[in-house]
PDB file of C-alpha atoms and ligand atoms in Angstrom:
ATOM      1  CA  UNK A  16     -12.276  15.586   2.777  1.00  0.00           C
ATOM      2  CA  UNK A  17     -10.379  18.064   4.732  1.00  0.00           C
ATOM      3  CA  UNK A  18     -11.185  22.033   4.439  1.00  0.00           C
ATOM      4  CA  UNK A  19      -9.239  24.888   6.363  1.00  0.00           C
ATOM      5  CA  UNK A  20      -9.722  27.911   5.275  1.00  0.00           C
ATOM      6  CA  UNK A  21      -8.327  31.266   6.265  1.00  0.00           C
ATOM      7  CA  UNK A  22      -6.990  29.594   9.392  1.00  0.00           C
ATOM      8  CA  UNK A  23      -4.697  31.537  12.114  1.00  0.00           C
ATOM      9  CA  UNK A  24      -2.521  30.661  14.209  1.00  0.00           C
ATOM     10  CA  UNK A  25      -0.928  33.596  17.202  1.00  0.00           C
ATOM     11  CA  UNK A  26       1.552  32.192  19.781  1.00  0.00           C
ATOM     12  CA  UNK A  27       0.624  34.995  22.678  1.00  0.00           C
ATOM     13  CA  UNK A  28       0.996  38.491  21.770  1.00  0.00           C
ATOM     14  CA  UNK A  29       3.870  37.596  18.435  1.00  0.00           C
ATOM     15  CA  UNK A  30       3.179  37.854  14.962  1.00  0.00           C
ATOM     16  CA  UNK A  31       0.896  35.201  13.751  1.00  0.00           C
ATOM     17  CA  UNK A  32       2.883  31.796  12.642  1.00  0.00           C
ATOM     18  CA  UNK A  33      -0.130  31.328  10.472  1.00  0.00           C
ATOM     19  CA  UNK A  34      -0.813  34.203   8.255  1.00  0.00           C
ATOM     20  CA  UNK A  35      -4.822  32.820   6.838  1.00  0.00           C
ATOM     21  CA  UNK A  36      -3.772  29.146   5.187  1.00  0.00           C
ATOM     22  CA  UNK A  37      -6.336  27.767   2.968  1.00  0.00           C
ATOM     23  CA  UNK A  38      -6.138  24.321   2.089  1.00  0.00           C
ATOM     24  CA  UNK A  39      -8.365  21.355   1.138  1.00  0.00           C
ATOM     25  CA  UNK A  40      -7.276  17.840   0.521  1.00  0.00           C
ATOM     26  CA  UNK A  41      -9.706  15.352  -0.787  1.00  0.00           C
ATOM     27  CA  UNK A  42      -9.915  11.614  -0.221  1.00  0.00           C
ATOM     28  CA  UNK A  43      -6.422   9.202  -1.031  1.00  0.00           C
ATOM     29  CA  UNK A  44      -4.190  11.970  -2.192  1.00  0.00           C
ATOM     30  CA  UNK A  45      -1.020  12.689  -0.017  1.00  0.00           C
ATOM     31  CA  UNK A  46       0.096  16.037   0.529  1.00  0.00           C
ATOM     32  CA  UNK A  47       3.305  17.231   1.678  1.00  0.00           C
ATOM     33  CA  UNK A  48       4.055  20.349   3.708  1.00  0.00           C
ATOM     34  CA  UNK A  49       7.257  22.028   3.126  1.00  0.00           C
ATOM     35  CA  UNK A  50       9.228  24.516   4.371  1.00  0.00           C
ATOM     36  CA  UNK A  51      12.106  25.624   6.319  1.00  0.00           C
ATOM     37  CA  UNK A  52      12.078  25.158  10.241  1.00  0.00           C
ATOM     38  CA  UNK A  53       9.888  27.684  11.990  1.00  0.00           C
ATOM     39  CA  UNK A  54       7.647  27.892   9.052  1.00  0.00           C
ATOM     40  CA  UNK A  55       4.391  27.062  10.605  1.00  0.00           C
ATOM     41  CA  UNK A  56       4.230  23.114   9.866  1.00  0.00           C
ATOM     42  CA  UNK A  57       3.856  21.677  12.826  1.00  0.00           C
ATOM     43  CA  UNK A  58       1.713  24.019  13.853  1.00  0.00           C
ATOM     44  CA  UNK A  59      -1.078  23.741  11.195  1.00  0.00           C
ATOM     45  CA  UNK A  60      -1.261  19.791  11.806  1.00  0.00           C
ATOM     46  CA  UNK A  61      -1.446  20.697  15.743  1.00  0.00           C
ATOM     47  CA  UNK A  62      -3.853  22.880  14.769  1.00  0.00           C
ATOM     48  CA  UNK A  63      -6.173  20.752  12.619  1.00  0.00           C
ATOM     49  CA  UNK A  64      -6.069  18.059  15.866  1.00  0.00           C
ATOM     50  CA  UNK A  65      -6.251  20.711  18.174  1.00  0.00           C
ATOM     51  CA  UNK A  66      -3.170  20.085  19.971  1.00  0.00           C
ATOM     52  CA  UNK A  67      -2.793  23.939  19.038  1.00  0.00           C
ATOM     53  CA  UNK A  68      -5.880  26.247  19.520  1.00  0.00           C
ATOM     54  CA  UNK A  69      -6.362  27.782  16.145  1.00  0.00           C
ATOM     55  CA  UNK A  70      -6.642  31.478  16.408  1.00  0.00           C
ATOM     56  CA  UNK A  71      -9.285  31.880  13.888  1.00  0.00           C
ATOM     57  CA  UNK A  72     -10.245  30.342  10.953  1.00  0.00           C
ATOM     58  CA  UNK A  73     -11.960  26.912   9.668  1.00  0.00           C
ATOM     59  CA  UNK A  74     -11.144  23.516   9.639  1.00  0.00           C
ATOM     60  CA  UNK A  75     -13.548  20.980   8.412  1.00  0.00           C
ATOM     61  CA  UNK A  76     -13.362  17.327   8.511  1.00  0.00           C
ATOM     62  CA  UNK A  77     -15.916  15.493   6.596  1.00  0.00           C
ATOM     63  CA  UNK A  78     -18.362  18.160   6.778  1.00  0.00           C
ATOM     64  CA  UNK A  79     -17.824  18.520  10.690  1.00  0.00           C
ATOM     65  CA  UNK A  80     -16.444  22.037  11.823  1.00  0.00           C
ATOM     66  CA  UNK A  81     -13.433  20.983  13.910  1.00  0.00           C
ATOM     67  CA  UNK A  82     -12.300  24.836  15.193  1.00  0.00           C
ATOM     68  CA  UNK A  83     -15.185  24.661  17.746  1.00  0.00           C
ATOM     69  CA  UNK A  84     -15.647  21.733  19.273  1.00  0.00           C
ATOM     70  CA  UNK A  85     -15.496  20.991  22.867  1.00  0.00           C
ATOM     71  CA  UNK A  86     -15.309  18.329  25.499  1.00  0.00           C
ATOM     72  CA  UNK A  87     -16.740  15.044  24.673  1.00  0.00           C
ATOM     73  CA  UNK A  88     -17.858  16.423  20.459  1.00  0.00           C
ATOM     74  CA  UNK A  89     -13.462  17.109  20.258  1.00  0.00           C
ATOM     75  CA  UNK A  90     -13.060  13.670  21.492  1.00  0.00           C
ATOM     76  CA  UNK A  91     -14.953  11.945  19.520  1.00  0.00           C
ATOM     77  CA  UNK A  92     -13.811  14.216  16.608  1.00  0.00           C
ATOM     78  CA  UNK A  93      -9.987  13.918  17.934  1.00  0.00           C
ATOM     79  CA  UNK A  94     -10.914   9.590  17.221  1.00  0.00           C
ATOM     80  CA  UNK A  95     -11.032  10.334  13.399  1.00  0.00           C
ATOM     81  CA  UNK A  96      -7.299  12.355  13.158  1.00  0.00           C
ATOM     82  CA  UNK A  97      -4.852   9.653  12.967  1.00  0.00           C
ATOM     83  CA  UNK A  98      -1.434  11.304  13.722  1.00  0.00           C
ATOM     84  CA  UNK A  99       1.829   9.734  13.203  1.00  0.00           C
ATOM     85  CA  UNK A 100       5.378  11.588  15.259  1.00  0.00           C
ATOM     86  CA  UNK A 101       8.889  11.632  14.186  1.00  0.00           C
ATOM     87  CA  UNK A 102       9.938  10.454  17.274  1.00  0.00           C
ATOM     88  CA  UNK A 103       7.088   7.150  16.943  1.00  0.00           C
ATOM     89  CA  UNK A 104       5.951   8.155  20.735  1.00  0.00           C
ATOM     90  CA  UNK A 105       5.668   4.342  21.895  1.00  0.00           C
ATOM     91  CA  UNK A 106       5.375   3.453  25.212  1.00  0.00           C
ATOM     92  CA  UNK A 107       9.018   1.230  24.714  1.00  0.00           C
ATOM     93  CA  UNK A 108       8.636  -1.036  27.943  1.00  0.00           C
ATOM     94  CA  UNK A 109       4.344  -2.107  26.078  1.00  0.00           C
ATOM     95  CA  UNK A 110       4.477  -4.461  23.365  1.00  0.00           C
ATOM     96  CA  UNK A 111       3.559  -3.974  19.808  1.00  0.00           C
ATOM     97  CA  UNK A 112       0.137  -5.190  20.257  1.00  0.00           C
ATOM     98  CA  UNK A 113      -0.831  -3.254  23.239  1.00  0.00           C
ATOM     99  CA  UNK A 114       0.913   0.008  21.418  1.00  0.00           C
ATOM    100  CA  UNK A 115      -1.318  -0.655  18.449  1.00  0.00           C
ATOM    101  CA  UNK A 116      -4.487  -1.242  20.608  1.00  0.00           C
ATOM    102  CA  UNK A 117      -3.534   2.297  22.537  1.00  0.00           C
ATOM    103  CA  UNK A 118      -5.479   3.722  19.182  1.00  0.00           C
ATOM    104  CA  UNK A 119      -8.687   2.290  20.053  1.00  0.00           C
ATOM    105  CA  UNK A 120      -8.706   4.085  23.293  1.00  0.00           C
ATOM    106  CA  UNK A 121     -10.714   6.797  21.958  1.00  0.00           C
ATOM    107  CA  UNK A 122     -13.313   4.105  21.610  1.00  0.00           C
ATOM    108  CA  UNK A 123     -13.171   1.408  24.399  1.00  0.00           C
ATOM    109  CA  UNK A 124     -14.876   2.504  27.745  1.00  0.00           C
ATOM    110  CA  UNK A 125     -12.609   3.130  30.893  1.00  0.00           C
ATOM    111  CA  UNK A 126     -12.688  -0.633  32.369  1.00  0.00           C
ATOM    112  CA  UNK A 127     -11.939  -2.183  28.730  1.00  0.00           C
ATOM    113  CA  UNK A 128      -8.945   0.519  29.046  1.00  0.00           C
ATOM    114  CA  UNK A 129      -7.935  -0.011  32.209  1.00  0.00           C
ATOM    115  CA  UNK A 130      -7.854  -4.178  32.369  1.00  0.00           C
ATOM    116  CA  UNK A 131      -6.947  -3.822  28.628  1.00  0.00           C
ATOM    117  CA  UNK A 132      -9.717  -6.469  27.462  1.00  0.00           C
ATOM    118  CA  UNK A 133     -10.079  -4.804  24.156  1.00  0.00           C
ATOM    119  CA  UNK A 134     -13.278  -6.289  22.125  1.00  0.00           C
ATOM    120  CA  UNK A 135     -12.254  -9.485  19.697  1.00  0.00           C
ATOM    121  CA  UNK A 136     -12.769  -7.417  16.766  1.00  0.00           C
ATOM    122  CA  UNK A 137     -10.107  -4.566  18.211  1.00  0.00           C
ATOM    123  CA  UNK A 138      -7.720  -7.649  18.209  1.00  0.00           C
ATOM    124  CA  UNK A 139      -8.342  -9.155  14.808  1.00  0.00           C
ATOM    125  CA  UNK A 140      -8.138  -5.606  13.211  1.00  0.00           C
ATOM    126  CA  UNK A 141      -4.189  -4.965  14.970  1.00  0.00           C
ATOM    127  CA  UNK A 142      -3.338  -8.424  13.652  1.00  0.00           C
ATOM    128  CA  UNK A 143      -4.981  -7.746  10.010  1.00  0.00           C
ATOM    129  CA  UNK A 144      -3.102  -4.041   9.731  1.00  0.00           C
ATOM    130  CA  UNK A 145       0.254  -5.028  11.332  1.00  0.00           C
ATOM    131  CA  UNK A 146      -0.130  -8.015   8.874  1.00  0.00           C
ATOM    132  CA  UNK A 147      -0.102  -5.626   6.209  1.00  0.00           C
ATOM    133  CA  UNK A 148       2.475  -3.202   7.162  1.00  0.00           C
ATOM    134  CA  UNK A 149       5.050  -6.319   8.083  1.00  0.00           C
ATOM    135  CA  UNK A 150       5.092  -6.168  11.754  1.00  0.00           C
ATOM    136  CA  UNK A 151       2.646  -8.842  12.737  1.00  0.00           C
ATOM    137  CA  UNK A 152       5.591 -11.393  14.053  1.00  0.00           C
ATOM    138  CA  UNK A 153       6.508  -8.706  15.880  1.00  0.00           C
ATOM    139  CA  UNK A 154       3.196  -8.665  18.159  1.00  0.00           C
ATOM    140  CA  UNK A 155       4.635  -9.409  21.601  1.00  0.00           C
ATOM    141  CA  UNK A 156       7.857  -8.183  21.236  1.00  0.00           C
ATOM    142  CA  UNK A 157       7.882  -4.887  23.667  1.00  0.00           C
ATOM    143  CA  UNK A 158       8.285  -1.741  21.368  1.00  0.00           C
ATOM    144  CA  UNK A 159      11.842  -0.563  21.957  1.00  0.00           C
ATOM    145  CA  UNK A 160      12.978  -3.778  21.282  1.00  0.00           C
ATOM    146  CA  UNK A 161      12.145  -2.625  17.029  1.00  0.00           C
ATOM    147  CA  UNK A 162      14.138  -1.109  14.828  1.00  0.00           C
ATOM    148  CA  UNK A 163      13.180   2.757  13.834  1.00  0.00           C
ATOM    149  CA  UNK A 164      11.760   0.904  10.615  1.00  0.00           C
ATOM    150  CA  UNK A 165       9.241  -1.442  12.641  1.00  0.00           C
ATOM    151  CA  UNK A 166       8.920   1.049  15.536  1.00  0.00           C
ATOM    152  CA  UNK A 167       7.471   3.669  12.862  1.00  0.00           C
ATOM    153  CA  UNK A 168       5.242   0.953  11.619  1.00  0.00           C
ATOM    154  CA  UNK A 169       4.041  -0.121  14.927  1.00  0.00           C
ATOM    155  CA  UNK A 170       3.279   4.012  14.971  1.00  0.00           C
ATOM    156  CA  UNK A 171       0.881   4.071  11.431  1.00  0.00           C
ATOM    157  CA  UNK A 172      -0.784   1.467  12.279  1.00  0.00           C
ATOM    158  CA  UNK A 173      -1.514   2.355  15.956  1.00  0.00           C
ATOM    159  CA  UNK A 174      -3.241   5.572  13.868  1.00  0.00           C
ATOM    160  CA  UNK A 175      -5.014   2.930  11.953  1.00  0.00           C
ATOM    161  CA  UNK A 176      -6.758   1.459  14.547  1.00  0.00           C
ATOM    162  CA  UNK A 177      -8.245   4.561  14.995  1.00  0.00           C
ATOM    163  CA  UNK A 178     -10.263   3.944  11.972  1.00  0.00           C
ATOM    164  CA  UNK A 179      -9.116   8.287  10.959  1.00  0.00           C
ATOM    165  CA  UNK A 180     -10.775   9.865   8.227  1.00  0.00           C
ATOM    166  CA  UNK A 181      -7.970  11.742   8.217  1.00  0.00           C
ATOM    167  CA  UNK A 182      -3.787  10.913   8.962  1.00  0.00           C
ATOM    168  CA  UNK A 183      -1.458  13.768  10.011  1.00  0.00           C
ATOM    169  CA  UNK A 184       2.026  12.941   9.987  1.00  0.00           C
ATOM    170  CA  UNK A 185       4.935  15.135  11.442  1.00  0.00           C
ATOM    171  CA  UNK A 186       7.992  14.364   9.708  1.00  0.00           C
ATOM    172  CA  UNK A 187       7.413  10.757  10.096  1.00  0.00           C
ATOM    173  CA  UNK A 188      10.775   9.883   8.516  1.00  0.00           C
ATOM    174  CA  UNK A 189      13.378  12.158   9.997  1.00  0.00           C
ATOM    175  CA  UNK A 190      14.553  10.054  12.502  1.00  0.00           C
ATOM    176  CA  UNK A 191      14.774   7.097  10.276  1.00  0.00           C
ATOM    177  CA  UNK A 192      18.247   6.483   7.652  1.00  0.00           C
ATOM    178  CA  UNK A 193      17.587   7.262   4.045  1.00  0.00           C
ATOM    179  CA  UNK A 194      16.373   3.593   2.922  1.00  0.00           C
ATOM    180  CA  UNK A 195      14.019   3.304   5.842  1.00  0.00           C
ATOM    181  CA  UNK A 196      12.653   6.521   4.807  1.00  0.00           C
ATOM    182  CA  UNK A 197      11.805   5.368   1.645  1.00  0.00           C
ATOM    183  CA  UNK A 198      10.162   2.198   2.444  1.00  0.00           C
ATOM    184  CA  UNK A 199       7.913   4.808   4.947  1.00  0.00           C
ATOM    185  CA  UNK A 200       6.867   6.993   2.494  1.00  0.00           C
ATOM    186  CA  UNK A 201       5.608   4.172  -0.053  1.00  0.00           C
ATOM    187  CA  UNK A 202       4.001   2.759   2.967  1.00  0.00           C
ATOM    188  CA  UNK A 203       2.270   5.878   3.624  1.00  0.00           C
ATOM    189  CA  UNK A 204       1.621   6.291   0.223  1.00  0.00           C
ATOM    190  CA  UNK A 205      -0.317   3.125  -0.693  1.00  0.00           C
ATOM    191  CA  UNK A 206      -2.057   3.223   2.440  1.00  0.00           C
ATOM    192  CA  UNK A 207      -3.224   6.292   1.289  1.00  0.00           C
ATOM    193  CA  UNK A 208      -4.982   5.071  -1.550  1.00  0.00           C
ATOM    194  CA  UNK A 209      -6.252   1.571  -0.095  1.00  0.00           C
ATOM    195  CA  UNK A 210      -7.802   3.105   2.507  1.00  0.00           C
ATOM    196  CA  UNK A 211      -8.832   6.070   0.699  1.00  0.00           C
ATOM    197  CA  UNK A 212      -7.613   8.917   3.478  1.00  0.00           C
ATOM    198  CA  UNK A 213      -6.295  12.399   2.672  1.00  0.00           C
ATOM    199  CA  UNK A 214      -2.560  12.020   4.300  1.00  0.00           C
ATOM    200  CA  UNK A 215      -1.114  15.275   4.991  1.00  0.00           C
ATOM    201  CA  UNK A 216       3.209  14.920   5.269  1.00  0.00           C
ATOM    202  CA  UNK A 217       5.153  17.177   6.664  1.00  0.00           C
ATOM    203  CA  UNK A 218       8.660  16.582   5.449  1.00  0.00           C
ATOM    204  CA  UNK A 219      11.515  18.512   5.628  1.00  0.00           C
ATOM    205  CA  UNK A 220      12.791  16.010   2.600  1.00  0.00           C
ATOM    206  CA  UNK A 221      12.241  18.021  -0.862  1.00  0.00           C
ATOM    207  CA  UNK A 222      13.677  14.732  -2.923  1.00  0.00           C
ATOM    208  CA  UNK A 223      11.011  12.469  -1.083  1.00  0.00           C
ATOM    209  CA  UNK A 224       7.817  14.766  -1.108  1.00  0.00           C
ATOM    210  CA  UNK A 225       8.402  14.994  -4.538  1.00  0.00           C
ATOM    211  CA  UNK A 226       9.301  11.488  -5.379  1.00  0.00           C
ATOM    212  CA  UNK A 227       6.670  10.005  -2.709  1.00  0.00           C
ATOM    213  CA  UNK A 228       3.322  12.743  -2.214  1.00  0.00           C
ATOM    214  CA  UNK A 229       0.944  13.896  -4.910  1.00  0.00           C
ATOM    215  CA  UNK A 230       0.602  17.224  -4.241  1.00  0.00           C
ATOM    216  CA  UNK A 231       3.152  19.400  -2.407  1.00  0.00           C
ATOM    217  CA  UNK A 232       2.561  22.773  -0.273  1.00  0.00           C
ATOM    218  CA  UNK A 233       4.914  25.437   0.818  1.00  0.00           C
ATOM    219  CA  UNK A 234       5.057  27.434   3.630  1.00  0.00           C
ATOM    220  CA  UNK A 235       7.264  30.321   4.327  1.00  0.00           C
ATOM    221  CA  UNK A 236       6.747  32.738   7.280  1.00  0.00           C
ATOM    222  CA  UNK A 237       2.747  30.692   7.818  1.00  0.00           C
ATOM    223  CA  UNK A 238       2.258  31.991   4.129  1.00  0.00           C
ATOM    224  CA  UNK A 239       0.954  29.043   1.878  1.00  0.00           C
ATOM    225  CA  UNK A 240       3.583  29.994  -1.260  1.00  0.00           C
ATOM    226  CA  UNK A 241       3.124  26.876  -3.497  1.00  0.00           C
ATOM    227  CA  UNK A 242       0.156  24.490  -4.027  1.00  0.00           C
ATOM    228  CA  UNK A 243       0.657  22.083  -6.899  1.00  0.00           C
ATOM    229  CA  UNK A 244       1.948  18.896  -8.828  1.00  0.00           C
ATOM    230  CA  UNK A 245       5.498  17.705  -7.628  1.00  0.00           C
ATOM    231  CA  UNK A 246       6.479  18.140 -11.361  1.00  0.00           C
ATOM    232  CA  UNK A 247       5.688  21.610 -10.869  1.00  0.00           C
ATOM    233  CA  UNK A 248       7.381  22.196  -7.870  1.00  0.00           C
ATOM    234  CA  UNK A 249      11.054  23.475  -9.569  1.00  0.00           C
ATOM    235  CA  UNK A 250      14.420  25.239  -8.505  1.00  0.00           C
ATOM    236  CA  UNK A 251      12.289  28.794  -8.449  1.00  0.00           C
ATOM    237  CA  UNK A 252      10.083  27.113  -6.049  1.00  0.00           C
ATOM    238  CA  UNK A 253      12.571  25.686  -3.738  1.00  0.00           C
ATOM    239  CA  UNK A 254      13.795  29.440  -3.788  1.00  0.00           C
ATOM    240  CA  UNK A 255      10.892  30.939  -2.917  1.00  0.00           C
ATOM    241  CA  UNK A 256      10.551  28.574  -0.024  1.00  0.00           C
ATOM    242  CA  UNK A 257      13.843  28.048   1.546  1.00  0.00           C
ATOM    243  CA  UNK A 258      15.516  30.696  -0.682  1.00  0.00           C
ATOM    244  CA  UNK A 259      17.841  32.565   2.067  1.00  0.00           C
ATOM    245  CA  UNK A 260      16.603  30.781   5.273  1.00  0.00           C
ATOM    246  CA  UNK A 261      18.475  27.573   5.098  1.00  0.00           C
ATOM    247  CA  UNK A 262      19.599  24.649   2.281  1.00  0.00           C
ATOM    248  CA  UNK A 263      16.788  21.121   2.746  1.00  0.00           C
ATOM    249  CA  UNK A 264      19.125  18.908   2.906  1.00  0.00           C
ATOM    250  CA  UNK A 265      19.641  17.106  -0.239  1.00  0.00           C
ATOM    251  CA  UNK A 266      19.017  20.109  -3.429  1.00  0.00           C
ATOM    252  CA  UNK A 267      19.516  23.698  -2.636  1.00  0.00           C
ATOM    253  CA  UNK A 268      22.752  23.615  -1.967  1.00  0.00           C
ATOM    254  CA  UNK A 269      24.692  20.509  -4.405  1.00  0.00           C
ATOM    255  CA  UNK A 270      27.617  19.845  -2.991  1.00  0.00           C
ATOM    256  CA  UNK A 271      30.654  21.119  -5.046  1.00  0.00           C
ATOM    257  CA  UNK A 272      32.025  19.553  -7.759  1.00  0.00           C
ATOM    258  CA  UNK A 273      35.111  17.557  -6.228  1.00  0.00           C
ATOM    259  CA  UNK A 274      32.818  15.953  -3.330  1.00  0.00           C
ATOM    260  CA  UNK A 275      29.968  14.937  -6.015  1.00  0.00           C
ATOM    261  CA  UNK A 276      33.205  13.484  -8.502  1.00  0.00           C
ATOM    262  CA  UNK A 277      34.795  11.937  -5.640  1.00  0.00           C
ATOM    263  CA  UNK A 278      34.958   8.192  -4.796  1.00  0.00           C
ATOM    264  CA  UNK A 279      31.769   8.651  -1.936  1.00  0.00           C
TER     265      UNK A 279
HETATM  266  N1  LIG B 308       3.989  26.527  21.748  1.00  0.00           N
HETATM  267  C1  LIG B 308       4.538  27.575  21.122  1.00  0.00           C
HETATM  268  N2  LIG B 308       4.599  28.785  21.695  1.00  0.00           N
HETATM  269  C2  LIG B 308       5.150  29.847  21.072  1.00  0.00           C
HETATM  270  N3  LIG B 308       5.657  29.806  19.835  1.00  0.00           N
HETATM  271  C3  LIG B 308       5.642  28.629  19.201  1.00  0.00           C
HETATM  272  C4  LIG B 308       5.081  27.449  19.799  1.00  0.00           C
HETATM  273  N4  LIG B 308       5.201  26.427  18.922  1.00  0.00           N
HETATM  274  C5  LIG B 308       5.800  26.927  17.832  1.00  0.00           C
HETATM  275  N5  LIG B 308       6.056  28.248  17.993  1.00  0.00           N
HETATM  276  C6  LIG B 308       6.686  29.137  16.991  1.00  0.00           C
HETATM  277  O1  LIG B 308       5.890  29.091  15.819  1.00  0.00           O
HETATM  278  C7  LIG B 308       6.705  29.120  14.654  1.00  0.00           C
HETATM  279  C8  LIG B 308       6.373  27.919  13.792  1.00  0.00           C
HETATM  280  O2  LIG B 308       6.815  26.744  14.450  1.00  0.00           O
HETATM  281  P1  LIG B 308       6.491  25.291  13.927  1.00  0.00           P
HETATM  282  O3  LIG B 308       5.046  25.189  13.650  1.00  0.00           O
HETATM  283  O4  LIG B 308       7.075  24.334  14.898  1.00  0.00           O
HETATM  284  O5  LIG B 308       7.289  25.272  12.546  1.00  0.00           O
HETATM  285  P2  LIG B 308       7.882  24.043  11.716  1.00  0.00           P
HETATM  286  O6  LIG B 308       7.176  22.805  12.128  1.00  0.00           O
HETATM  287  O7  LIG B 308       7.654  24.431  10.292  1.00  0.00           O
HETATM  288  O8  LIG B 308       9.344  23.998  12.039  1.00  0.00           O
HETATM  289  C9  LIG B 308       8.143  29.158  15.151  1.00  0.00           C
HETATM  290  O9  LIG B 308       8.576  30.477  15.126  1.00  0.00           O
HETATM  291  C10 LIG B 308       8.041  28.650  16.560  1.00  0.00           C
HETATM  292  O10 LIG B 308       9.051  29.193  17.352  1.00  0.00           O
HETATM  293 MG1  LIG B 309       7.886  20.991  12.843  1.00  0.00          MG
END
């Protein structure tokens, strides 16, 4: 289970980006974070793997108190935050397997590391999770030679391997087309549930957090401004989020009626 509560972020001297969030996510459900760009997404997943210093507040993982942690206790805390990128961050000219195995880092000693001789059981686990996400064919290819699709996979399960109690993704999909997308979020989505891990999203998709997540936040101005079902997430709440700052792409603004009746 995940906990923040009343947690602030302030870049420097500016107005806080996160005005006191509280949040808590429990075991297999999959949250989305919305919100416009600038709205303080990123920086409350940074936050929770301490990529961002928190300014104040509480974030607890599993019981442990993340905000505080230092040195070797972050590290070992920073092992159970899986966090997938929009941009997949693989290391292209690695293969698949050794870009899978980088997740175990956090848990292999330095010569292990170094001479890559992950343990036997680091191996079978890659093969058993890229297995299941459809990549396992894939193992010696080198990573830029993948399609966004497969690269993105090679990216959730290199978070696997980390064996998280918790996965963070940053719009994991963006980069990908609309299909691809899809096929993400249902991964994302079971893996959720079989795994039983709290997967926070943030997606700049309305259509697919409601279509794909169980729960869907909103963030305007670092200002949590709706918490609930996707069924309850309507056009008043799209307003209240995006209402004047800029159209998501797909709902706020329909195109007019002579491009939506045309032939496309
Ligand atoms: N490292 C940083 N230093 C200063 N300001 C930042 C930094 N990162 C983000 N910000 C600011 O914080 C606000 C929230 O940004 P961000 O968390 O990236 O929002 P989102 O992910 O919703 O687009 C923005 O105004 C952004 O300019
Ligand atoms: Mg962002």
């Amino acid at each position: 289970m995940l906990e923040i509560s009343n947690l602030i972020k302030r870049y420097g001297r500016d107005e806080p980006v996160l005005k006191g969030l509280d949040l808590t996510v429990d075991g297999n459900s999959v949250v989305s974070i919305v919100g416009a760009s600038g709205a303080g997404k990123s920086t409350m997943l940074r936050c929770i793997n301490r990529l961002v210093e928190p300014t104040s507040g509480s974030i607890k993982l599993n019981g442990t108190e993340l905000v505080t942690l230092r040195h070797g206790e972050l590290r070992r805390a920073r092992r159970k935050i899986g966090m997938v990128f929009q941009g997949f961050n693989l290391i292209d000219r690695l293969t698949v397997m050794e870009n899978v195995l980088a997740g175990r880092l956090g848990y292999v000693n330095l010569f292990q590391a170094i001479t890559r001789r992950y343990p036997a059981s680091d191996i079978e686990r890659a093969f058993v999770l890229m297995e299941r996400v459809g990549i396992a064919h894939y193992a010696n290819k080198r990573a830029d030679e993948l399609s966004g699709g497969e690269r993105q996979r090679v990216g959730v399960v290199r978070a696997l391997m980390q064996e998280p109690e918790v996965l963070l993704a940053d719009e994991p999909t963006a980069s990908l087309d609309p299909r691809t997308s899809e096929q993400i979020m249902v991964l994302l989505q079971s893996l959720a549930s079989e795994l039983s891990l709290p997967v926070l999203i943030n997606i700049h998709n309305v259509a697919q957090a409601r279509t794909y997540t169980d729960r869907i936040v909103g963030l305007r101005h670092g200002t949590m401004i709706f918490d609930g079902a996707p069924s309850d997430f309507d056009k008043d709440a799209l307003e209240a989020i995006y209402g004047g700052i800029e159209a998501p792409e797909d709902e706020a603004a329909p195109p007019p009626e002579e491009v939506r009746d045309g032939q496309a």
